[in-house]
Coordinates of C-alpha atoms in Angstrom, one line a residue:
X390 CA 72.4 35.8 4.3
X391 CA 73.8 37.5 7.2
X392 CA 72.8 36.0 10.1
X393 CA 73.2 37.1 13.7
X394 CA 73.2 34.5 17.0
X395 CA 72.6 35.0 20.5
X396 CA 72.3 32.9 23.5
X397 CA 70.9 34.7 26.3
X398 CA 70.6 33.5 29.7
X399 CA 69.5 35.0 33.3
X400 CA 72.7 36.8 33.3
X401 CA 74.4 37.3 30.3
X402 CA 73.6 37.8 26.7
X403 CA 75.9 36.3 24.2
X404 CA 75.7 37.8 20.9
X405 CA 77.8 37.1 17.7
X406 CA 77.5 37.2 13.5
X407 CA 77.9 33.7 11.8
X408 CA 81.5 33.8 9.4
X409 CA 82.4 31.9 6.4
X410 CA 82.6 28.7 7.6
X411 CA 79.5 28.4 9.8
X412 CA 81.2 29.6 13.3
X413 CA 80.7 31.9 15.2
X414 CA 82.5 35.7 15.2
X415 CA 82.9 38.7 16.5
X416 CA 81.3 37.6 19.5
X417 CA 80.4 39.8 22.7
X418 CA 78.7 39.5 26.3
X419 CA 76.4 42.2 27.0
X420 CA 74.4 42.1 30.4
X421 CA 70.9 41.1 30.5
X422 CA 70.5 43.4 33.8
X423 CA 71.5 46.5 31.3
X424 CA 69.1 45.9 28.6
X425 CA 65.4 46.8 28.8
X426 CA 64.8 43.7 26.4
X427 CA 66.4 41.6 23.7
X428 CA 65.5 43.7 21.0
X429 CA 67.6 46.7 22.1
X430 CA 70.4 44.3 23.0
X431 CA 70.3 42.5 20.2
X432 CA 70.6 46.4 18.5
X433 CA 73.2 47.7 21.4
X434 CA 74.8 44.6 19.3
X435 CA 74.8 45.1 15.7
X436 CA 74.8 49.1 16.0
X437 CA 75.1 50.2 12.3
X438 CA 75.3 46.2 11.3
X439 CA 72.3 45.1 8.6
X440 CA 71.2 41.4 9.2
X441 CA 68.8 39.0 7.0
X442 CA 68.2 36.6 9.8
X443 CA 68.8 36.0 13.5
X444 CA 68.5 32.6 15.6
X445 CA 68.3 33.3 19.7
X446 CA 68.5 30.2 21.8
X447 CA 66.5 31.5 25.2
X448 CA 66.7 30.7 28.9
X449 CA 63.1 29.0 29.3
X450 CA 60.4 27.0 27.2
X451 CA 59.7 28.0 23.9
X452 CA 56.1 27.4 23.0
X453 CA 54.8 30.1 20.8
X454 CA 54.9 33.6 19.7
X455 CA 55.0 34.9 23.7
X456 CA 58.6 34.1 25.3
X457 CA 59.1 34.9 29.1
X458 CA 62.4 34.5 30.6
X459 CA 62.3 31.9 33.6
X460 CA 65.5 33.4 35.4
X461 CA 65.4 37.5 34.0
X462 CA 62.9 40.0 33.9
X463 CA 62.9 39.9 29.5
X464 CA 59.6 39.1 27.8
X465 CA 59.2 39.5 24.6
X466 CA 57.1 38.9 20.8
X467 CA 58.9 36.5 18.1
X468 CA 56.9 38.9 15.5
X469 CA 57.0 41.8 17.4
X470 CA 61.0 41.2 17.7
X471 CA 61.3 40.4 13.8
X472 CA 59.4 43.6 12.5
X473 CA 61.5 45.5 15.0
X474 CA 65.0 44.1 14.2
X475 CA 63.9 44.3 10.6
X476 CA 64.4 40.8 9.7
X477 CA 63.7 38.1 7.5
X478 CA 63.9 35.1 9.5
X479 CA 64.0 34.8 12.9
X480 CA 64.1 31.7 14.7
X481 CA 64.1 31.2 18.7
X482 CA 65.2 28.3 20.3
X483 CA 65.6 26.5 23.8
X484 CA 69.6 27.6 25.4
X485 CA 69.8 23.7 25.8
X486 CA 69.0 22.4 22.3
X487 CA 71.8 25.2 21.5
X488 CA 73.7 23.4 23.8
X489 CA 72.6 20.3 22.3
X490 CA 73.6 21.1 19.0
X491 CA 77.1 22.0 19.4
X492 CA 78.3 18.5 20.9
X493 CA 78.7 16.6 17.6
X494 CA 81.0 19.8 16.7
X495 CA 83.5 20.0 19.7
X496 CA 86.5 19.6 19.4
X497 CA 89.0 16.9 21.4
X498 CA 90.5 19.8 22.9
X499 CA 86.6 21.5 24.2
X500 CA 85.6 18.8 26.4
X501 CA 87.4 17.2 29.6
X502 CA 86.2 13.4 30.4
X503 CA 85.6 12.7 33.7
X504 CA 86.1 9.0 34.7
X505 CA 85.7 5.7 32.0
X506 CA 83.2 5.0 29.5
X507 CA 83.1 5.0 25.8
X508 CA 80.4 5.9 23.9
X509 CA 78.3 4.1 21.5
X510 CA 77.5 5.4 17.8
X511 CA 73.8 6.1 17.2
X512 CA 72.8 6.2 20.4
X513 CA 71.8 8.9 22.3
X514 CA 73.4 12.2 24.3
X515 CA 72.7 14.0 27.1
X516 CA 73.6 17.5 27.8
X517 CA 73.5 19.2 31.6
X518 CA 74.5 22.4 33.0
X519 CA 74.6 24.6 35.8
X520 CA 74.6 28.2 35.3
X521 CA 72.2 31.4 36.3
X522 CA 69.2 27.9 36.4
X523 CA 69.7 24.4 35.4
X524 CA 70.0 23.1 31.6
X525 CA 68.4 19.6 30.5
X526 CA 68.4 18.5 26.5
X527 CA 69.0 15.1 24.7
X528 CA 70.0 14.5 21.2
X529 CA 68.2 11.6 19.7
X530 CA 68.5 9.7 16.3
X531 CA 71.4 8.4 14.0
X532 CA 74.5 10.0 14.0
X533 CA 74.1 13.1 10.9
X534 CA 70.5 13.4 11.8
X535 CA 70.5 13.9 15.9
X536 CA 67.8 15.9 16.7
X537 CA 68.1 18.1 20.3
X538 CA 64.9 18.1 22.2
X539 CA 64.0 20.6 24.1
X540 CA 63.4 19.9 27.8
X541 CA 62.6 21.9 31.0
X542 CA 64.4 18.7 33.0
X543 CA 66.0 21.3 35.4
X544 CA 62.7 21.4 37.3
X545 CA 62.2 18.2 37.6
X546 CA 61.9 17.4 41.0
X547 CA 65.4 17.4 42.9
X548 CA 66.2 13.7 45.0
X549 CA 68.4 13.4 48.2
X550 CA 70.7 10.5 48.1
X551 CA 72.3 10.6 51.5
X552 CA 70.8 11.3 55.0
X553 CA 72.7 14.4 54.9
X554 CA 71.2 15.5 51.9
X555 CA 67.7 14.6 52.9
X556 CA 67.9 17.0 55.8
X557 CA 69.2 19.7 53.3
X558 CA 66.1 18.8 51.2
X559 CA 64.3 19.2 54.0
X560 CA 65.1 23.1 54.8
X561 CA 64.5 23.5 51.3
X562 CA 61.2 22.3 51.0
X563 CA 60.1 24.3 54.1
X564 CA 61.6 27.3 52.0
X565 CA 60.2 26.8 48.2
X566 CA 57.1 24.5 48.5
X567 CA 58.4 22.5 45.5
X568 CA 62.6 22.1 45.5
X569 CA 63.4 21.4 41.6
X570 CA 67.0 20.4 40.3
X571 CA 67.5 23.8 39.4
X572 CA 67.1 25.0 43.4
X573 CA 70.2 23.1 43.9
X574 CA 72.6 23.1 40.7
X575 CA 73.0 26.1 39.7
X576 CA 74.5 29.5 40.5
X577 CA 71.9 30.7 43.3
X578 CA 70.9 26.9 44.0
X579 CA 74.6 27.0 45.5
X580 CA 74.1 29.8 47.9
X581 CA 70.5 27.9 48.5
X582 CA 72.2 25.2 49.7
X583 CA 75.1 26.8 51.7
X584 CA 72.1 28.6 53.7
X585 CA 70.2 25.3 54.0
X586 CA 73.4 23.2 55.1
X587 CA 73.9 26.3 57.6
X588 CA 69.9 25.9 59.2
X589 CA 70.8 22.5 59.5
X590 CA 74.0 22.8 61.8
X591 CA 72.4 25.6 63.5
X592 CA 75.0 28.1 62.5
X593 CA 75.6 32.0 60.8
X594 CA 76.6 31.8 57.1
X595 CA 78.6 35.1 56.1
X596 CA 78.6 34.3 52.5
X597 CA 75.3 36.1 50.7
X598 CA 76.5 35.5 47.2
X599 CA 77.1 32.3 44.9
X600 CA 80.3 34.2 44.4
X601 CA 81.1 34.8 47.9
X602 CA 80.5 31.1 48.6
X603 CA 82.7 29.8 46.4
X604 CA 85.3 32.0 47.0
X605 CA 85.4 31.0 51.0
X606 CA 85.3 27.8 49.5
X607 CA 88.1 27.9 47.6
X608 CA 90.4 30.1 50.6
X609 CA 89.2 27.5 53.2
X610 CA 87.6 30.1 55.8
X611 CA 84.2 28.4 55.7
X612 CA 83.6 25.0 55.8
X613 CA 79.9 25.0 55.4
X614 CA 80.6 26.9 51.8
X615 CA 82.7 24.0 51.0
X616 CA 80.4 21.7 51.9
X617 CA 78.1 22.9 49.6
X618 CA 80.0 23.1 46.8
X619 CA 81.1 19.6 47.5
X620 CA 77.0 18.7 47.5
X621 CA 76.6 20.6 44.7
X622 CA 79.6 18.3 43.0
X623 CA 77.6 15.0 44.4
X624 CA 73.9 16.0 43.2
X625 CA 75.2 16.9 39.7
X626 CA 76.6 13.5 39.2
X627 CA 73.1 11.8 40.6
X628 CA 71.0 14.6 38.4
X629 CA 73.6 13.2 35.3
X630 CA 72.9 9.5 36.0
X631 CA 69.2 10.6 36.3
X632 CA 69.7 12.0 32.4
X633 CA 71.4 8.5 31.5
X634 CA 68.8 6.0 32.8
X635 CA 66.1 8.4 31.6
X636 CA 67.4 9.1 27.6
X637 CA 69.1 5.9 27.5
X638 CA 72.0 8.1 26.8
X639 CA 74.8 5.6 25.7
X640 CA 76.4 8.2 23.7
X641 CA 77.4 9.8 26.5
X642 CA 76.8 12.9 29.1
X643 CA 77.7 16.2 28.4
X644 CA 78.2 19.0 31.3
X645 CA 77.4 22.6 29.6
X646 CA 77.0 26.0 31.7
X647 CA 79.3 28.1 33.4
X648 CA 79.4 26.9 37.0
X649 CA 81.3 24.1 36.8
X650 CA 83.8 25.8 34.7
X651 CA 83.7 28.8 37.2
X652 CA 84.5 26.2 39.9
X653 CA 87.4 25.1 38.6
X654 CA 89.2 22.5 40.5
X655 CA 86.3 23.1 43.7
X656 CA 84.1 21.3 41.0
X657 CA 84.2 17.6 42.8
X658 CA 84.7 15.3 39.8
X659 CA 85.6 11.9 41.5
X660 CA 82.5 12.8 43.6
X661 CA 80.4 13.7 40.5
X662 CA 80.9 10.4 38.9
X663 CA 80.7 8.2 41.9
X664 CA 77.3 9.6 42.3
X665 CA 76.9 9.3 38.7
X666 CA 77.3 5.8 38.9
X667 CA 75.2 5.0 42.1
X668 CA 72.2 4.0 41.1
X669 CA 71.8 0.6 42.6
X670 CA 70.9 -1.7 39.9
X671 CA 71.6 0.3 37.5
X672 CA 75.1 0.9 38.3
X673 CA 76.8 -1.8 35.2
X674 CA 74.6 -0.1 33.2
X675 CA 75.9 3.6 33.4
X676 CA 79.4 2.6 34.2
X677 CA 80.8 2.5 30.5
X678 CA 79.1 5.9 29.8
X679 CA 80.9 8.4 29.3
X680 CA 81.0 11.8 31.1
X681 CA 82.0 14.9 29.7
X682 CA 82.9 18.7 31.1
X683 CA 82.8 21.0 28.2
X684 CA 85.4 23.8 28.1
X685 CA 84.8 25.8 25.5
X686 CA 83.3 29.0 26.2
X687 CA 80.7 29.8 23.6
X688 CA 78.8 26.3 23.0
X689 CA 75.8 27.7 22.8
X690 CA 76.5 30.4 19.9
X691 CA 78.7 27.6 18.3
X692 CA 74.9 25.0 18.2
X693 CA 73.1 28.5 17.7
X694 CA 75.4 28.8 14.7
X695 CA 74.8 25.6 13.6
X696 CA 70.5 25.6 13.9
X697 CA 68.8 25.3 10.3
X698 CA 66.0 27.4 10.2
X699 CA 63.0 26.1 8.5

């Protein structure tokens, strides 16, 4: 059967047919901002294309027929979408168990590993990332039979670990009531806590833009941008430790999403896994797990590709 993939997120929707050999192909970004919904995106897509089946791995939880973007103004009907894309399966899935999914499937060359470890067969993995909002799976169970779990860990509840951090947490609070993971580690988390770490000092952030952040980051005219990104680099490694102690993820930690890859070398890896490892009593314990950056681009439509529908 013809089957078409997407991974959409709060910016960008990733569309692509599955080939031969179970990858994906002829992939292409559309933006969610130019779409009234998934359906006609999903149909901007395929244009003349027929498909038998689809499987769309989602931004936010997936608990029914109803699905409501957390980070994008989408909504939409499973069986609404279905009858309208003329299909005879359709699947939709959590963006992180997509994520999930594609890590047994890597490939030496798609991941970077930042600092020691090895992992250890049959136990679990735990996948993280930073993009548009904040990504949290785990895959559980013996190695041929993992199953991804879907998770809305990204809004779990965010923890300073240094008294400069707590005063950062503290602006944040005042501002959102509640300040999840996801207000600090991911795309407009980073500008959140640029503009938080600029309350604190008492000064005037020019930067109104994650991109405009990192890019005075990275040409060195604001220090308070690179402090954040720095931050951003620190509570990442805690929020990955967090993942560890909580899965019991031996197996090893997996960084997904675009931000850190966007960040290139401003991403703060000896900083990440120093705060990775800093968890007090804990600390022998995490220290042989591994932690891993993924590089390649389309993980998500590669564990999309990969999903058996039921």
């Amino acid at each position: 059967m013809a089957r078409l993939i997407g991974d959409i997120g709060g910016t960008n929707a990733r569309f692509a047919l599955v080939d031969a050999d179970g990858l994906p192909s002829d992939v292409r970004i559309l933006h969610v901002a130019d779409h009234p919904g998934l359906v006609e995106a999903a149909q901007a897509y395929l244009g003349d294309r027929v498909v038998d089946e689809a499987v769309i791995a989602v931004a936010t939880p997936v608990e029914g027929d109803a699905i409501r973007f957390t980070n994008a103004p989408w909504s939409f009907s499973v069986r609404a979408a279905q009858g309208r894309l003329g299909l005879a399966r359709l699947a939709v899935i959590n963006d992180f168990v997509a994520q999930a999914l594609a890590v047994p499937h890597l490939l030496p060359g798609e991941r970077e590993q930042i600092g020691p470890g090895e992992p250890l067969p049959d136990r679990p993995v735990g996948v993280i990332g930073a993009g548009t909002g904040l990504g949290v799976s785990a895959l559980v169970g013996p190695s041929g039979a993992k199953v991804a779990l879907p998770t809305e860990g990204g809004h779990a509840s965010l923890a300073p670990g240094t008294p400069r951090e707590l005063a950062l947490l503290g602006r944040m609070l005042a501002r959102f009531g509640h300040v999840s993971k996801e207000r600090a580690l991911s795309g407009p988390g980073l500008l959140s806590v640029a503009q938080a770490l600029a309350e604190v000092d008492g000064v005037t952030l020019a930067a109104t833009t994650p991109e405009a952040v990192t890019r005075q980051a990275r040409d060195g005219s604001c220090p308070v941008c690179r402090e954040a990104v720095a931050t951003f680099s620190a509570l990442l490694g805690s929020a990955a430790g967090d993942l560890a102690l909580a899965y019991g993820a031996r197996g090893g930690i997996y960084l997904a999403g675009g931000l850190c890859l966007s960040l290139g070398d401003l991403f703060d890896r000896a900083a990440f896994r120093r705060r990775f490892e800093a968890k007090g009593r804990m600390r022998a314990y995490l220290e042989p797990i591994p932690t891993y950056l993924v590089t390649r681009g389309d993980t998500g439509l590669l564990g999309v590709a990969r999903y058996r529908i039921a």
